[in-house]
């Protein structure tokens, strides 16, 4: 049985420890230990050396972490050995089930973020449904002047299918007729719905790398080779200063696409990783070929915004 809480479920080190392969104990190090330390603090145990006031954990399982584990075990009627194995981790997982993995945020900011995630899920679900439609709607012959063939209203420019196909053309430079191309886009929106609850968030005063020219309200840092797992979405104060909840929701989808793709950058028509930074204020053809648009989070933002 796998760990289920948002604090633990995305980390393989913790999943292995929960099966005693091996347990985490004094001397252990890594991302799993960091998550364990933050979870202990969340559950009311003090780790002033291992966890800084800003919520940063050192990931070193030392005497302080072992003492906190012993306290947790004693409080919960478990064998007291100071190691985080099967019984200890599953009991912690149960107690963390309804808790939200965010550090450095006020209660009001966490409430805002939870609402934004809910809206973002709704947007991603709508996009997923629309992308299914783009490959399943009937496509009658195009009516020409004098032709008796009826026109499917869904395929007219003002119809739903016409709107979806126009957005696919504008944002991903495709016509929606290739199921595989559409599937690759849909897979990322579906991934958001299923995986966003496993992502950690952190409020930060830092900003994205200085070589990026557009100001950022949020950014991610990558641990290459391990998509999603062990990564965070960092939110700045400017994120919470935005008054539009849908706009904040699109930012979350944008950053998730970065994690899903396991890489940074916004490739443009020339393939350059920074030439495809797109303004979403008006509707127009972005002009980025599908092979690059597939990996550009702005294209997903654009499609979600203009098919609303």
JSON list of C-alpha atoms in Angstrom, two decimals, residues 27 40-41 63 75 86 90 94 103 127 135 145 151 179 184 236-237 269 302:
[
{"chain": "A", "resi": 27, "resn": "UNK", "atom": "CA", "xyz": [22.64, 9.14, 9.08]},
{"chain": "A", "resi": 40, "resn": "UNK", "atom": "CA", "xyz": [7.23, 16.51, 11.83]},
{"chain": "A", "resi": 41, "resn": "UNK", "atom": "CA", "xyz": [7.09, 20.29, 12.22]},
{"chain": "A", "resi": 63, "resn": "UNK", "atom": "CA", "xyz": [19.80, 13.53, 16.69]},
{"chain": "A", "resi": 75, "resn": "UNK", "atom": "CA", "xyz": [2.61, 9.85, 21.47]},
{"chain": "A", "resi": 86, "resn": "UNK", "atom": "CA", "xyz": [6.48, 1.27, 7.98]},
{"chain": "A", "resi": 90, "resn": "UNK", "atom": "CA", "xyz": [1.89, 5.27, 7.64]},
{"chain": "A", "resi": 94, "resn": "UNK", "atom": "CA", "xyz": [-2.81, 9.30, 7.98]},
{"chain": "A", "resi": 103, "resn": "UNK", "atom": "CA", "xyz": [5.78, 26.50, 3.38]},
{"chain": "A", "resi": 127, "resn": "UNK", "atom": "CA", "xyz": [-9.40, 21.80, -21.78]},
{"chain": "A", "resi": 135, "resn": "UNK", "atom": "CA", "xyz": [-10.79, 14.44, -32.51]},
{"chain": "A", "resi": 145, "resn": "UNK", "atom": "CA", "xyz": [-21.46, 28.49, -52.67]},
{"chain": "A", "resi": 151, "resn": "UNK", "atom": "CA", "xyz": [-23.01, 22.97, -42.51]},
{"chain": "A", "resi": 179, "resn": "UNK", "atom": "CA", "xyz": [-5.03, 12.24, -32.64]},
{"chain": "A", "resi": 184, "resn": "UNK", "atom": "CA", "xyz": [0.21, 14.88, -26.25]},
{"chain": "A", "resi": 236, "resn": "UNK", "atom": "CA", "xyz": [6.33, 35.26, -5.07]},
{"chain": "A", "resi": 237, "resn": "UNK", "atom": "CA", "xyz": [4.36, 37.95, -3.28]},
{"chain": "A", "resi": 269, "resn": "UNK", "atom": "CA", "xyz": [9.56, 29.44, -33.77]},
{"chain": "A", "resi": 302, "resn": "UNK", "atom": "CA", "xyz": [-3.11, 30.57, -24.39]}
]
